[in-house]
Amino acid sequence: MVRADLHTHSYFSDGQLSPADLVTAAHAADVSIFALTDHDTVDGLPEARQQAASLGLHLIDGVELSTQWTRATTKRAVSVHIVGLGMKDYAPLNAVLAVQQTIRARRAAAICEKLEKITKRPAWDAVLALANGRPEGITRGHLAQWLVNEGLVSKPQQAFDRYLGEGKSAHVPLEWLPMADGVAAIVQSGGQAVLAHPTRNNLTSTALRQLLIDFKQAGGRAIELPAVNEPPATRAMMNRLIAQHEFLVSTASDFHGAHMVWHKLGHVPQLAAGQTGVWELL
Ligand code: AMP
Ligand code: MN
Ligand code: MN
Ligand code: MN
């Protein structure tokens, strides 16, 4: 049986493990096809490749792009994450990643400035240390961790509820690339574009349906199945949409580390009858 975990994070973004330790852990968790998909960077891949080769684990090149999808009917921009798998020629993707990393570093500085004003504590150096000294790799996960470390909130969720979430005091509006451009960059690089965690964008079912149509139109081929801990009704709804729009599926844990107990490495949903794994194309 294939156990494909095709969406995970190392400390090249907001995961806790090094790429090599992550690959070792995936191998130990009986994962048979594995992808490292750090946020807006592929810098961890060489180390992951080396470790996968030494363990004989099937590794697929991956990335998770932060994009925004603007709904034609409402003109509202929604943040959507796209996983890219199996890229071969990196030139188109690298051009997009360079811009994304600039946006990430700039947004992190802007959020830190707000947090420093609100909390009257220096934030930047400590946040940068949490992101392994890479400003282009800072995510709100790191900023939430800083708030926890400072004792200002008790857990990351509270950091999002009080400071980092949309409309909260330290929120900085997103300015990521359009979803279609992210999908295009992955496809032009010879990869497959997968819509990540489709049910975690707080969309109405009408909006979700439109997102799937736009994603397919842009060149997207596969949808990530809802995580194992999501309700059966959510999975049933996604199964219907996947069949209706003839998408391939991907399976993933979105593992970040032991600190996010709800994402366990290698804990992936099973395919329903009639569904085809995107790995068949990789
Ligand atoms: P960013 O891409 O910088 O906006 O950061 C998003 C990251 O923050 C996600 O990939 C998660 O790892 C983390 N995150 C988002 N929401 C939450 C939450 N409610 N609790 C903990 N971590 C979260
Ligand atoms: Mn993350
Ligand atoms: Mn994501
Ligand atoms: Mn992720």
CSV table of C-alpha atoms and ligand atoms in Angstrom, one decimal:
chain,number,residue,atom,x,y,z
A,1,MET,CA,0.0,0.0,0.0
A,2,VAL,CA,1.2,3.5,-0.9
A,3,ARG,CA,1.5,5.8,2.1
A,4,ALA,CA,2.1,9.2,0.5
A,5,ASP,CA,2.8,12.2,2.8
A,6,LEU,CA,3.2,15.0,0.3
A,7,HIS,CA,3.0,18.2,2.4
A,8,THR,CA,5.4,18.7,5.3
A,9,HIS,CA,7.6,21.4,6.8
A,10,SER,CA,11.2,21.6,8.0
A,11,TYR,CA,13.0,24.4,9.8
A,12,PHE,CA,13.6,26.1,6.4
A,13,SER,CA,10.1,27.4,7.0
A,14,ASP,CA,8.0,26.9,10.2
A,15,GLY,CA,8.7,23.3,10.9
A,16,GLN,CA,10.9,22.1,13.9
A,17,LEU,CA,13.1,19.5,12.3
A,18,SER,CA,16.0,19.7,9.9
A,19,PRO,CA,15.2,18.3,6.4
A,20,ALA,CA,17.4,15.3,7.1
A,21,ASP,CA,15.7,14.6,10.5
A,22,LEU,CA,12.3,15.0,8.9
A,23,VAL,CA,13.1,12.5,6.1
A,24,THR,CA,14.4,10.1,8.7
A,25,ALA,CA,11.2,10.5,10.7
A,26,ALA,CA,9.1,10.0,7.6
A,27,HIS,CA,11.0,6.8,6.8
A,28,ALA,CA,10.4,5.5,10.4
A,29,ALA,CA,6.7,6.4,10.1
A,30,ASP,CA,6.4,4.0,7.1
A,31,VAL,CA,5.9,6.7,4.6
A,32,SER,CA,6.6,5.3,1.1
A,33,ILE,CA,6.4,8.6,-1.0
A,34,PHE,CA,7.4,11.8,0.8
A,35,ALA,CA,7.6,15.5,-0.1
A,36,LEU,CA,9.1,18.4,1.8
A,37,THR,CA,7.0,21.5,1.0
A,38,ASP,CA,8.4,24.4,2.9
A,39,HIS,CA,6.6,27.8,2.7
A,40,ASP,CA,7.9,29.7,-0.4
A,41,THR,CA,11.3,28.1,-0.4
A,42,VAL,CA,13.0,25.0,-1.9
A,43,ASP,CA,16.3,25.6,0.0
A,44,GLY,CA,15.8,22.6,2.2
A,45,LEU,CA,15.5,20.1,-0.7
A,46,PRO,CA,19.2,19.3,-1.3
A,47,GLU,CA,19.6,18.1,2.3
A,48,ALA,CA,16.3,16.1,2.1
A,49,ARG,CA,17.4,14.5,-1.2
A,50,GLN,CA,20.7,13.4,0.3
A,51,GLN,CA,19.1,11.8,3.3
A,52,ALA,CA,16.3,10.2,1.2
A,53,ALA,CA,18.9,8.7,-1.1
A,54,SER,CA,20.8,7.2,1.9
A,55,LEU,CA,17.6,5.7,3.3
A,56,GLY,CA,16.1,4.6,0.0
A,57,LEU,CA,13.0,6.7,0.5
A,58,HIS,CA,11.1,8.0,-2.5
A,59,LEU,CA,11.3,11.8,-2.2
A,60,ILE,CA,9.5,14.2,-4.4
A,61,ASP,CA,10.6,17.9,-4.7
A,62,GLY,CA,8.0,20.1,-3.1
A,63,VAL,CA,7.0,23.6,-2.1
A,64,GLU,CA,4.0,25.4,-0.6
A,65,LEU,CA,3.2,28.7,-2.1
A,66,SER,CA,1.1,31.4,-0.3
A,67,THR,CA,-1.1,32.9,-2.9
A,68,GLN,CA,-4.3,35.0,-3.1
A,69,TRP,CA,-7.4,34.1,-4.9
A,70,THR,CA,-9.7,37.0,-5.8
A,71,ARG,CA,-13.3,35.9,-6.2
A,72,ALA,CA,-14.7,37.4,-9.4
A,73,THR,CA,-18.2,38.0,-8.0
A,74,THR,CA,-17.2,39.7,-4.7
A,75,LYS,CA,-13.7,41.0,-5.6
A,76,ARG,CA,-12.7,39.7,-2.2
A,77,ALA,CA,-9.1,38.4,-1.9
A,78,VAL,CA,-8.7,35.1,0.0
A,79,SER,CA,-5.4,33.5,1.0
A,80,VAL,CA,-5.0,30.1,-0.7
A,81,HIS,CA,-2.0,27.7,-0.4
A,82,ILE,CA,-0.8,25.8,-3.4
A,83,VAL,CA,1.5,22.8,-3.1
A,84,GLY,CA,3.9,22.2,-6.0
A,85,LEU,CA,5.2,18.7,-6.5
A,86,GLY,CA,7.8,17.2,-8.8
A,87,MET,CA,9.3,20.4,-10.4
A,88,LYS,CA,12.1,19.8,-12.9
A,89,ASP,CA,13.2,23.1,-14.4
A,90,TYR,CA,13.4,25.6,-11.6
A,91,ALA,CA,13.7,28.8,-13.5
A,92,PRO,CA,10.0,29.8,-13.6
A,93,LEU,CA,9.4,28.8,-9.9
A,94,ASN,CA,12.6,30.5,-8.7
A,95,ALA,CA,11.5,33.8,-10.2
A,96,VAL,CA,8.3,33.6,-8.2
A,97,LEU,CA,10.0,32.4,-5.0
A,98,ALA,CA,12.4,35.4,-5.0
A,99,VAL,CA,9.4,37.8,-5.0
A,100,GLN,CA,7.6,35.8,-2.4
A,101,GLN,CA,10.6,35.8,-0.1
A,102,THR,CA,10.9,39.6,-0.3
A,103,ILE,CA,7.2,39.9,0.5
A,104,ARG,CA,7.6,37.5,3.5
A,105,ALA,CA,10.6,39.4,4.9
A,106,ARG,CA,9.0,42.7,4.5
A,107,ARG,CA,5.7,41.6,6.1
A,108,ALA,CA,7.5,40.0,9.0
A,109,ALA,CA,9.3,43.3,9.7
A,110,ALA,CA,6.0,45.2,9.5
A,111,ILE,CA,4.3,42.7,11.9
A,112,CYS,CA,7.2,42.9,14.3
A,113,GLU,CA,7.1,46.7,14.3
A,114,LYS,CA,3.4,46.5,15.3
A,115,LEU,CA,4.1,43.9,18.0
A,116,GLU,CA,6.9,46.0,19.4
A,117,LYS,CA,4.6,49.0,19.7
A,118,ILE,CA,1.8,47.0,21.3
A,119,THR,CA,3.9,44.9,23.7
A,120,LYS,CA,6.8,47.4,24.3
A,121,ARG,CA,9.2,44.6,23.9
A,122,PRO,CA,11.9,44.1,21.3
A,123,ALA,CA,10.8,41.3,18.9
A,124,TRP,CA,12.8,41.2,15.7
A,125,ASP,CA,16.0,39.5,16.9
A,126,ALA,CA,14.2,36.8,18.8
A,127,VAL,CA,11.7,36.1,15.9
A,128,LEU,CA,14.6,36.0,13.5
A,129,ALA,CA,16.4,33.4,15.7
A,130,LEU,CA,13.2,31.3,15.7
A,131,ALA,CA,13.4,31.3,11.9
A,132,ASN,CA,17.0,30.1,11.9
A,133,GLY,CA,18.2,33.6,10.9
A,134,ARG,CA,16.4,33.6,7.6
A,135,PRO,CA,14.1,36.7,7.4
A,136,GLU,CA,12.6,35.4,4.1
A,137,GLY,CA,11.5,32.3,6.0
A,138,ILE,CA,9.5,34.0,8.8
A,139,THR,CA,5.9,32.9,9.0
A,140,ARG,CA,3.1,33.8,11.4
A,141,GLY,CA,3.9,30.5,13.0
A,142,HIS,CA,7.2,31.9,14.3
A,143,LEU,CA,5.5,35.2,15.4
A,144,ALA,CA,2.9,33.1,17.3
A,145,GLN,CA,5.8,31.2,18.9
A,146,TRP,CA,7.5,34.4,20.0
A,147,LEU,CA,4.2,35.6,21.6
A,148,VAL,CA,4.0,32.3,23.5
A,149,ASN,CA,7.7,32.4,24.5
A,150,GLU,CA,7.2,36.0,25.9
A,151,GLY,CA,4.3,34.7,28.0
A,152,LEU,CA,1.9,37.1,26.2
A,153,VAL,CA,-0.4,34.3,25.1
A,154,SER,CA,-0.7,30.7,26.3
A,155,LYS,CA,-0.8,29.0,22.9
A,156,PRO,CA,-0.3,29.8,19.2
A,157,GLN,CA,-4.1,29.8,18.5
A,158,GLN,CA,-4.4,32.6,21.1
A,159,ALA,CA,-1.7,34.6,19.2
A,160,PHE,CA,-3.8,34.4,16.0
A,161,ASP,CA,-7.0,35.2,17.9
A,162,ARG,CA,-5.5,38.3,19.6
A,163,TYR,CA,-2.7,39.6,17.4
A,164,LEU,CA,-2.0,37.9,14.1
A,165,GLY,CA,-5.4,36.9,12.6
A,166,GLU,CA,-7.2,39.0,10.0
A,167,GLY,CA,-8.4,42.2,11.5
A,168,LYS,CA,-6.4,41.8,14.7
A,169,SER,CA,-4.0,44.4,16.2
A,170,ALA,CA,-0.8,43.2,14.5
A,171,HIS,CA,-2.3,41.9,11.3
A,172,VAL,CA,-0.6,43.1,8.1
A,173,PRO,CA,-2.8,42.6,5.0
A,174,LEU,CA,-1.5,40.0,2.6
A,175,GLU,CA,0.0,40.9,-0.7
A,176,TRP,CA,0.9,37.5,-2.1
A,177,LEU,CA,0.9,36.6,-5.8
A,178,PRO,CA,-2.3,35.7,-7.5
A,179,MET,CA,-3.2,32.0,-7.3
A,180,ALA,CA,-3.2,31.6,-11.1
A,181,ASP,CA,0.4,32.9,-11.3
A,182,GLY,CA,1.5,30.5,-8.6
A,183,VAL,CA,-0.1,27.5,-10.4
A,184,ALA,CA,1.5,28.7,-13.7
A,185,ALA,CA,5.0,28.9,-12.2
A,186,ILE,CA,4.7,25.3,-10.8
A,187,VAL,CA,3.3,24.0,-14.1
A,188,GLN,CA,6.0,25.8,-16.2
A,189,SER,CA,8.6,24.3,-13.9
A,190,GLY,CA,7.3,20.8,-14.9
A,191,GLY,CA,5.5,20.2,-11.6
A,192,GLN,CA,2.0,19.4,-10.5
A,193,ALA,CA,-0.1,22.0,-8.7
A,194,VAL,CA,-2.1,20.7,-5.7
A,195,LEU,CA,-4.7,22.8,-3.8
A,196,ALA,CA,-3.6,22.5,-0.2
A,197,HIS,CA,-6.1,22.0,2.7
A,198,PRO,CA,-9.1,23.2,0.7
A,199,THR,CA,-11.5,23.1,3.6
A,200,ARG,CA,-9.3,25.3,5.9
A,201,ASN,CA,-9.9,28.6,4.0
A,202,ASN,CA,-13.2,29.4,5.7
A,203,LEU,CA,-15.0,29.5,2.4
A,204,THR,CA,-18.7,29.0,1.8
A,205,SER,CA,-19.5,26.0,-0.4
A,206,THR,CA,-20.4,28.3,-3.3
A,207,ALA,CA,-17.0,30.0,-3.0
A,208,LEU,CA,-15.2,26.7,-2.7
A,209,ARG,CA,-16.8,25.5,-5.9
A,210,GLN,CA,-15.7,28.6,-7.7
A,211,LEU,CA,-12.2,28.2,-6.3
A,212,LEU,CA,-12.0,24.7,-7.7
A,213,ILE,CA,-13.1,25.9,-11.1
A,214,ASP,CA,-10.6,28.7,-11.2
A,215,PHE,CA,-7.8,26.5,-9.9
A,216,LYS,CA,-8.5,23.9,-12.6
A,217,GLN,CA,-8.7,26.7,-15.2
A,218,ALA,CA,-5.2,27.9,-14.1
A,219,GLY,CA,-3.7,24.4,-14.6
A,220,GLY,CA,-4.2,22.8,-11.2
A,221,ARG,CA,-4.6,19.0,-11.3
A,222,ALA,CA,-5.0,17.7,-7.8
A,223,ILE,CA,-6.8,18.5,-4.5
A,224,GLU,CA,-5.5,17.5,-1.1
A,225,LEU,CA,-7.9,15.2,0.8
A,226,PRO,CA,-9.1,16.7,4.1
A,227,ALA,CA,-6.9,15.6,7.0
A,228,VAL,CA,-7.7,12.5,9.0
A,229,ASN,CA,-9.1,14.6,11.9
A,230,GLU,CA,-11.6,16.5,9.8
A,231,PRO,CA,-15.3,15.4,10.1
A,232,PRO,CA,-16.6,12.7,7.7
A,233,ALA,CA,-19.1,15.1,6.3
A,234,THR,CA,-16.3,17.4,5.2
A,235,ARG,CA,-14.6,14.5,3.5
A,236,ALA,CA,-17.8,13.4,1.8
A,237,MET,CA,-18.3,16.9,0.4
A,238,MET,CA,-14.8,17.0,-0.9
A,239,ASN,CA,-15.1,13.5,-2.4
A,240,ARG,CA,-18.2,14.7,-4.4
A,241,LEU,CA,-16.4,17.9,-5.6
A,242,ILE,CA,-13.3,16.0,-6.6
A,243,ALA,CA,-15.3,13.5,-8.6
A,244,GLN,CA,-17.4,16.2,-10.2
A,245,HIS,CA,-14.4,18.3,-11.3
A,246,GLU,CA,-12.3,15.2,-12.2
A,247,PHE,CA,-9.3,16.1,-10.0
A,248,LEU,CA,-6.5,13.8,-8.9
A,249,VAL,CA,-6.0,13.7,-5.1
A,250,SER,CA,-3.0,14.1,-2.8
A,251,THR,CA,-2.6,12.9,0.7
A,252,ALA,CA,-0.7,14.8,3.4
A,253,SER,CA,-0.2,15.4,7.1
A,254,ASP,CA,1.0,19.1,6.8
A,255,PHE,CA,3.4,18.1,9.6
A,256,HIS,CA,5.3,20.9,11.3
A,257,GLY,CA,6.7,19.2,14.4
A,258,ALA,CA,5.6,17.7,17.7
A,259,HIS,CA,4.4,21.1,18.9
A,260,MET,CA,1.4,20.9,16.5
A,261,VAL,CA,-0.1,17.6,17.8
A,262,TRP,CA,-3.0,17.6,15.4
A,263,HIS,CA,-0.6,17.1,12.4
A,264,LYS,CA,1.1,13.7,12.8
A,265,LEU,CA,3.8,12.7,10.3
A,266,GLY,CA,2.5,9.9,8.0
A,267,HIS,CA,-1.1,10.2,9.3
A,268,VAL,CA,-2.8,10.5,5.9
A,269,PRO,CA,-6.3,9.8,4.7
A,270,GLN,CA,-7.1,6.8,2.5
A,271,LEU,CA,-8.3,7.3,-1.1
A,272,ALA,CA,-11.9,6.6,-1.8
A,273,ALA,CA,-12.9,4.2,-4.6
A,274,GLY,CA,-12.3,5.9,-8.0
A,275,GLN,CA,-9.8,8.4,-6.7
A,276,THR,CA,-6.3,8.5,-8.3
A,277,GLY,CA,-3.2,9.7,-6.4
A,278,VAL,CA,-1.3,12.6,-8.0
A,279,TRP,CA,1.9,10.6,-7.4
A,280,GLU,CA,0.9,8.5,-10.4
A,281,LEU,CA,2.1,11.4,-12.5
A,282,LEU,CA,5.3,12.0,-10.6
B,1,AMP,P1,2.0,32.8,7.0
B,1,AMP,O1,2.1,32.0,5.8
B,1,AMP,O2,3.2,33.6,7.4
B,1,AMP,O3,0.7,33.6,7.0
B,1,AMP,O4,1.8,31.8,8.3
B,1,AMP,C1,0.9,30.7,8.2
B,1,AMP,C2,1.4,29.6,9.1
B,1,AMP,O5,1.1,29.9,10.5
B,1,AMP,C3,0.7,28.3,8.8
B,1,AMP,O6,1.5,27.6,7.8
B,1,AMP,C4,0.7,27.6,10.1
B,1,AMP,O7,1.9,26.8,10.3
B,1,AMP,C5,0.7,28.7,11.1
B,1,AMP,N1,-0.7,28.9,11.6
B,1,AMP,C6,-1.7,29.4,10.9
B,1,AMP,N2,-2.8,29.5,11.7
B,1,AMP,C7,-2.5,28.9,12.9
B,1,AMP,C8,-3.2,28.7,14.1
B,1,AMP,N3,-4.4,29.0,14.3
B,1,AMP,N4,-2.5,28.2,15.1
B,1,AMP,C9,-1.2,27.8,15.0
B,1,AMP,N5,-0.5,28.0,13.9
B,1,AMP,C10,-1.1,28.6,12.8
B,2,MN,MN,3.2,26.5,8.4
B,3,MN,MN,-0.8,25.8,4.3
B,4,MN,MN,1.7,23.6,5.1
